Short mmCIF file of C-alpha atoms in Angstrom, two decimals:
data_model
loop_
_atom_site.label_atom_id
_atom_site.label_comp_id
_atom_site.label_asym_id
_atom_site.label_seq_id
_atom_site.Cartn_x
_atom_site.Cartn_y
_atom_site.Cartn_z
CA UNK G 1 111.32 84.66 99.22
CA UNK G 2 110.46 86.96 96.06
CA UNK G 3 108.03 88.70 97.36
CA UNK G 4 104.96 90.49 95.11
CA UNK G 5 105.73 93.85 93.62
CA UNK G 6 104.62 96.46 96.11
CA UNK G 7 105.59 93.69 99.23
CA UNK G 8 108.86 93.66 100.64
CA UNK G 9 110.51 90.52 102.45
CA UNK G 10 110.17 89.74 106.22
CA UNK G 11 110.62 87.53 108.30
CA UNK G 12 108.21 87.15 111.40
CA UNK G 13 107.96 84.51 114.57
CA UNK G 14 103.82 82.85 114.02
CA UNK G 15 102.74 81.70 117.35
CA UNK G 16 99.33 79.54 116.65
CA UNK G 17 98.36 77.77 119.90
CA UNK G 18 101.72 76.37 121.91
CA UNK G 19 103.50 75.62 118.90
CA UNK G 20 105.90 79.17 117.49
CA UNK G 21 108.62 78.50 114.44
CA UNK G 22 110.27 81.60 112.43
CA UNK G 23 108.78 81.98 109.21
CA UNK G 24 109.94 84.16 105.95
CA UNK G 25 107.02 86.14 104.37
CA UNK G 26 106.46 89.69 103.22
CA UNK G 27 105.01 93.32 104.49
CA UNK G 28 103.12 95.76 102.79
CA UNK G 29 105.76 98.45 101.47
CA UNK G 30 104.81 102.07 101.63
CA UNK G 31 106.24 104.92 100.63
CA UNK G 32 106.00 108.64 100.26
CA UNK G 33 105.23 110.51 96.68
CA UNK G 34 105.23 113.85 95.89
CA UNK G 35 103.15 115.18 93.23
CA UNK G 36 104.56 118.19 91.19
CA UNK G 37 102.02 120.53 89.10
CA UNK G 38 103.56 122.78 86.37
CA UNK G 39 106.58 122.55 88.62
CA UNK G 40 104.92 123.24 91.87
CA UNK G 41 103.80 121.08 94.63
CA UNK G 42 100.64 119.99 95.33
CA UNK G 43 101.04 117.11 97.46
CA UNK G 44 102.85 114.62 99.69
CA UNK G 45 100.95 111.13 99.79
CA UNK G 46 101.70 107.79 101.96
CA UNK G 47 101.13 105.04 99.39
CA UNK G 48 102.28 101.96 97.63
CA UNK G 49 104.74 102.09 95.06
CA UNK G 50 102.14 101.09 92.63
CA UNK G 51 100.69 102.66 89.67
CA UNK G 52 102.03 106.44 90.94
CA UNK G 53 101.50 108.39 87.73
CA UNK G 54 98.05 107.26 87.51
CA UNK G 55 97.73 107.74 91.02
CA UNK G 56 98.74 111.41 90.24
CA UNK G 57 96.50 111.86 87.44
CA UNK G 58 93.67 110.79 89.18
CA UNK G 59 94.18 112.51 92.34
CA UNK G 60 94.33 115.48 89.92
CA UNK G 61 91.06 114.20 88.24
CA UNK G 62 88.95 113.27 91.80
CA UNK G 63 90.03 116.93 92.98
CA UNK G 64 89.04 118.67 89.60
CA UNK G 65 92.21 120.19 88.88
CA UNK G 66 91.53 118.15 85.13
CA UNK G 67 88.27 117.30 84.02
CA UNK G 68 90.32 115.17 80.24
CA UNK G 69 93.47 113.58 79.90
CA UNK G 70 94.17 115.68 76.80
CA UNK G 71 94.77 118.21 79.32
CA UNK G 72 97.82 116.67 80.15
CA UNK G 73 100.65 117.26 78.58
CA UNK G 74 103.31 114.74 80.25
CA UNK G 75 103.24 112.75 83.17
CA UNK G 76 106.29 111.36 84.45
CA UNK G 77 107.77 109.40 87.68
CA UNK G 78 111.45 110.01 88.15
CA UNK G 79 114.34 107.40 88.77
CA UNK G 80 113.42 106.45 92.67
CA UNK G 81 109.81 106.60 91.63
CA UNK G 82 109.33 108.82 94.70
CA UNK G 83 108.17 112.36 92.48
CA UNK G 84 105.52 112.55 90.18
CA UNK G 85 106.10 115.43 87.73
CA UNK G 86 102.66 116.53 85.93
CA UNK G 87 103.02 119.22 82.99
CA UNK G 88 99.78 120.27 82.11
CA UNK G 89 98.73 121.77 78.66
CA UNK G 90 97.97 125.37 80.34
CA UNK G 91 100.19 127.69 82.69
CA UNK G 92 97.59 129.42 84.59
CA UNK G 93 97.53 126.45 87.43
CA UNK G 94 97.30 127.77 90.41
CA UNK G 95 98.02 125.59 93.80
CA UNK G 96 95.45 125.36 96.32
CA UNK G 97 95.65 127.24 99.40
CA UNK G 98 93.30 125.12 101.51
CA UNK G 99 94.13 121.37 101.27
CA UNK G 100 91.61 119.15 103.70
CA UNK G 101 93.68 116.19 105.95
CA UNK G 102 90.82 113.31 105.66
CA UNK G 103 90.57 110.17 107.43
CA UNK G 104 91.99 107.98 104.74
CA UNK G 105 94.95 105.54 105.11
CA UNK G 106 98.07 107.41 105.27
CA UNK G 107 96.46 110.65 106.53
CA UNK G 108 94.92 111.12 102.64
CA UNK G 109 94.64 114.76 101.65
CA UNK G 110 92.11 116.81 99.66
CA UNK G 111 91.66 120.24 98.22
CA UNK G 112 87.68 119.89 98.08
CA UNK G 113 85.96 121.04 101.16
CA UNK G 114 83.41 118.04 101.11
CA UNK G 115 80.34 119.38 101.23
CA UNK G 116 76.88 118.62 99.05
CA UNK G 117 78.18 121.01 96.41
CA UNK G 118 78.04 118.53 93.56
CA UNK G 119 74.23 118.68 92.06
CA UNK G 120 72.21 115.01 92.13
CA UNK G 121 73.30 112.40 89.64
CA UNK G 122 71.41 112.03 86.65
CA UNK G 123 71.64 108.37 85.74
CA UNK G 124 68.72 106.04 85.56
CA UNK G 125 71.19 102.88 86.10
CA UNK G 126 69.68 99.46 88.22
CA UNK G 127 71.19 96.38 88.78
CA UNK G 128 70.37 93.48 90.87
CA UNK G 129 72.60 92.35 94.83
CA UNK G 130 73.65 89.28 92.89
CA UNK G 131 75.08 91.44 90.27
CA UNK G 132 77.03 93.56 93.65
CA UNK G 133 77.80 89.82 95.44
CA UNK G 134 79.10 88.42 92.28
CA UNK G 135 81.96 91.55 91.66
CA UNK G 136 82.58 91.54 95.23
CA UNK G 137 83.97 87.94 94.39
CA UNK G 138 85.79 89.39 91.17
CA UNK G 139 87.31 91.92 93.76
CA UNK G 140 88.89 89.51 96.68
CA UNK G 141 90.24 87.26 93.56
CA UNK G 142 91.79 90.11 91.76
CA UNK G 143 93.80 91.59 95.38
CA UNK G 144 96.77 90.11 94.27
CA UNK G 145 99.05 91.79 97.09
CA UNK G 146 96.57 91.30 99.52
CA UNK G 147 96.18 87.70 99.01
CA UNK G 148 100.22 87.51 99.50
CA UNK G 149 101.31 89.89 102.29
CA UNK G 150 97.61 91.33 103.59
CA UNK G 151 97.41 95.36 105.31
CA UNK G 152 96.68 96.78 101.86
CA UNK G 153 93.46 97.88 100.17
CA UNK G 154 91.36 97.22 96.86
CA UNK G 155 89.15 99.12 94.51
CA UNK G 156 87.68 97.77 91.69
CA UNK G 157 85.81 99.55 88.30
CA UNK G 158 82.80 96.96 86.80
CA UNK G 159 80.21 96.69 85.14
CA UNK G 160 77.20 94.15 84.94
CA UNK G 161 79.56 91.39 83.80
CA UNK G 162 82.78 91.83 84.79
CA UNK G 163 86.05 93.85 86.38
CA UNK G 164 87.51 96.95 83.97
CA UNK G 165 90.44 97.84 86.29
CA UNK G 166 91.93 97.51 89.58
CA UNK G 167 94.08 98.84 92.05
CA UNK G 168 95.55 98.43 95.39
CA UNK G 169 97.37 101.04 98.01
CA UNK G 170 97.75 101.07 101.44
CA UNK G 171 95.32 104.11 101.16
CA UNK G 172 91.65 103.36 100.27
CA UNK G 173 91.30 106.57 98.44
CA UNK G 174 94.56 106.31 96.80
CA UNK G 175 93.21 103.20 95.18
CA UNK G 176 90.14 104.85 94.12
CA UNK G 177 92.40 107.55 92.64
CA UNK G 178 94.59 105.12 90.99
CA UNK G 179 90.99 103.71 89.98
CA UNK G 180 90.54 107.21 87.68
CA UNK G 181 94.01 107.50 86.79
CA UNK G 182 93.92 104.55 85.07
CA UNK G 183 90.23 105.00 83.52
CA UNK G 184 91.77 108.01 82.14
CA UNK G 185 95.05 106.47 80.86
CA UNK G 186 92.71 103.80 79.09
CA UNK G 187 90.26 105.45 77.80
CA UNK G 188 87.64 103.85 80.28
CA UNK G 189 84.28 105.66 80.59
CA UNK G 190 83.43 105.45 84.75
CA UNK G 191 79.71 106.76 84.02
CA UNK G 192 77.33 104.62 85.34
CA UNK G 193 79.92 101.70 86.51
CA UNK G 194 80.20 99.95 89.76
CA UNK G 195 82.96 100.66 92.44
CA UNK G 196 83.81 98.59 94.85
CA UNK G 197 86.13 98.72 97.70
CA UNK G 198 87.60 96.62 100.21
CA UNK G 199 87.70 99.65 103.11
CA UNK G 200 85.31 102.19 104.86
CA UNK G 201 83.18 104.13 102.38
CA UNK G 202 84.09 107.58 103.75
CA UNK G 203 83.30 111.04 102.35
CA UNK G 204 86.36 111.55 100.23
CA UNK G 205 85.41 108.38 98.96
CA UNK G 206 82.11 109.11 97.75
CA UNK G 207 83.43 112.40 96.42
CA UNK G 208 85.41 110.71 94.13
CA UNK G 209 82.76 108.29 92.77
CA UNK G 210 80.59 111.34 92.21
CA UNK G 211 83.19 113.02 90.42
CA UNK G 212 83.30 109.87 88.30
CA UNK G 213 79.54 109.82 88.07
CA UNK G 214 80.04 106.20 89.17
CA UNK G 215 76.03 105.57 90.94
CA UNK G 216 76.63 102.62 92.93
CA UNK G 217 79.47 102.47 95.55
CA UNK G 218 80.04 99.02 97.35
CA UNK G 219 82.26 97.73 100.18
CA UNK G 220 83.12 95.20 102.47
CA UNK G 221 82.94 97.04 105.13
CA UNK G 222 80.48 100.29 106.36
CA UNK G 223 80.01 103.53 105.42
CA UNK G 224 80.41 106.75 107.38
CA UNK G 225 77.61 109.12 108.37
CA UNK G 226 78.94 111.75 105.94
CA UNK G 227 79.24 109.49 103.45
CA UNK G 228 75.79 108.29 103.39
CA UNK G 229 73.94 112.43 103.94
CA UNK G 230 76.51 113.12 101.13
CA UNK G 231 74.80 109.83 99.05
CA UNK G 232 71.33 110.93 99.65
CA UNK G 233 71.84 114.17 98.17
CA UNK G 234 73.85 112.66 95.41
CA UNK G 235 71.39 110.05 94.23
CA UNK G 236 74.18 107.48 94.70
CA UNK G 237 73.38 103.57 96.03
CA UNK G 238 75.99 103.42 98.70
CA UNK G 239 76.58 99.21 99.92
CA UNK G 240 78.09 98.09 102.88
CA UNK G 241 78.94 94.55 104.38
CA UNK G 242 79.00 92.83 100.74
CA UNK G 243 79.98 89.31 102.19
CA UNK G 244 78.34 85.51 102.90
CA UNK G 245 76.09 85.91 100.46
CA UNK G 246 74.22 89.22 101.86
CA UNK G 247 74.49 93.47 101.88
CA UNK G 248 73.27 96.47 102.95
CA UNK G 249 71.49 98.81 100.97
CA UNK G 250 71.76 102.48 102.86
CA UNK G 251 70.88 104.64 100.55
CA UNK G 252 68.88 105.11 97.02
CA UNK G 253 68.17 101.19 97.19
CA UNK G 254 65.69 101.74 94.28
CA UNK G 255 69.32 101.44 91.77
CA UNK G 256 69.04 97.71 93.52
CA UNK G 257 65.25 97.03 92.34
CA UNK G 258 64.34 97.48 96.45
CA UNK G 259 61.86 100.15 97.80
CA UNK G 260 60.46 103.25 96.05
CA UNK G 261 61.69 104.52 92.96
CA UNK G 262 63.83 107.68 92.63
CA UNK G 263 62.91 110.91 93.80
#
C-alpha cells in the first residue's frame, strides 16, 4: 500500500459478521513538534506531520504572540520535521509563564486564559443554512486523509461560494491553527469567513475564530457550554450537527436570517 501523506501503512484483521480476512490499510500518523521562539521554547504539540510551519505560525497568531506575518522574520522546520524554529522581527519576546492544557486532541495547549476578554464582534455578516449545508459538503469532500485512513480531523476557511483553505490534524485546534497559518502564508483575509470543523466546537476553538474575526463557526458535531457563553458575548453564530440536510443554530441565529436581529 502507499499510503496518503500524513497515514502510515497497517495492516489490521476486519471482522464484519462471521466472515474475518487480514487486510493492508493505513493509520493516522502522529507525531510530536516543538515550536522554538527567538530560540526559546514555547511549545510541545501532538499533531500530524502536516503543514507544521503554518501550524506554528498560526498557533503564534490564535495566541497573539503576532498579530502580521511581516512580523516574522523566518520560519523554518528542520530535517526530521519534528522542530519548528520561528525568528521573529523583534527580540523583546518573552515566553509565557502560564500556558493552559485544554481539552483538544493531543492534550492542545494555550497561553490565553479563555475568558470573555475579547470585546463583541463588529461584523454585520448573514448568510443563509443552505449556504452552512452546502460547505459542510465542500468540507467531507476535501478530508483527503480522512476519507483514506479515518481518526483525523478537518477545518475548513469559506466563504458564500466556496472553500479558501483546508487542513487536517489529529488535533481539532491544530487544524484551526494550521487554518491561520496558512491564511497568513497566503495572504487570505479570515474577516467575516466561515469555519467549519469536523470536531467539538470547544472554547479554544472559538477563541481562535474570534481572534480571526471569523462570525460564524460550524461543525459536525456540538458545541461545549463554554463555547457557546463565550459566543454570546462574542456576537459569533456558533452551528452544531451540520448533517442530513439540517443544523443547529445556538447562538446569534440572526447571522442565519432566524429570530431577532442583533443586539
Amino acid at each position: 500500500m502507499n499510503p496518503t501523506p500524513g497515514a502510515l501503512p497497517q495492516s489490521y484483521w476486519l471482522v464484519e459478521q462471521d466472515r474475518a480476512k487480514l487486510t493492508e490499510g493505513g493509520v493516522i500518523e502522529e507525531t510530536l513538534l516543538d515550536i522554538y521562539v527567538n530560540g526559546q521554547e514555547l511549545a510541545t504539540v501532538m499533531c500530524s506531520p502536516l503543514d507544521q510551519e503554518a501550524l506554528a505560525l498560526g498557533f503564534l497568531y490564535t495566541e497573539g504572540v503576532i498579530d502580521a506575518l511581516d512580523e516574522v522574520a523566518l520560519v523554518q522546520a528542520n530535517a526530521p520535521r519534528t522542530v519548528v524554529d520561528v525568528l521573529l522581527t523583534r527580540p523583546d519576546f518573552e515566553p509565557p509563564r502560564r500556558m493552559v492544557l485544554t481539552s483538544g486532541c493531543g492534550g492542545g495547549v494555550t497561553m490565553q486564559h479563555i475568558t470573555e476578554s475579547y470585546p463583541p464582534l463588529c461584523s454585520e455578516y448573514r448568510t443563509q443554512p443552505d449556504v452552512i449545508l452546502k460547505r459542510m459538503r465542500d468540507l467531507q469532500g476535501a478530508a483527503r486523509l480522512y476519507n483514506a485512513v479515518r481518526g483525523v480531523h478537518t477545518a475548513v476557511l469559506a466563504d458564500e461560494d466556496q472553500l479558501l483553505l483546508g487542513a487536517e490534524d489529529v488535533g481539532r485546534h491544530n487544524a484551526v491553527d494550521k487554518i491561520a497559518g496558512l491564511a497568513l502564508q497566503g495572504g487570505i483575509d479570515t474577516r467575516d469567513r466561515l469555519l467549519l470543523s469536523s470536531g467539538r466546537i470547544s472554547s479554544e476553538m472559538l477563541s481562535k475564530a474570534r481572534r480571526m474575526d471569523i462570525p460564524l463557526v460550524a461543525s459536525r458535531t456540538a458545541p461545549t457550554s463554554t463555547a457557546i457563553r463565550l459566543a454570546e458575548a462574542w456576537q459569533l453564530c456558533v452551528i452544531g450537527y451540520v448533517r442530513r440536510g439540517g443544523l443547529r443554530a445556538y447562538t446569534h441565529a440572526w447571522r442565519l436570517g432566524l429570530g431577532e436581529g442583533p443586539p
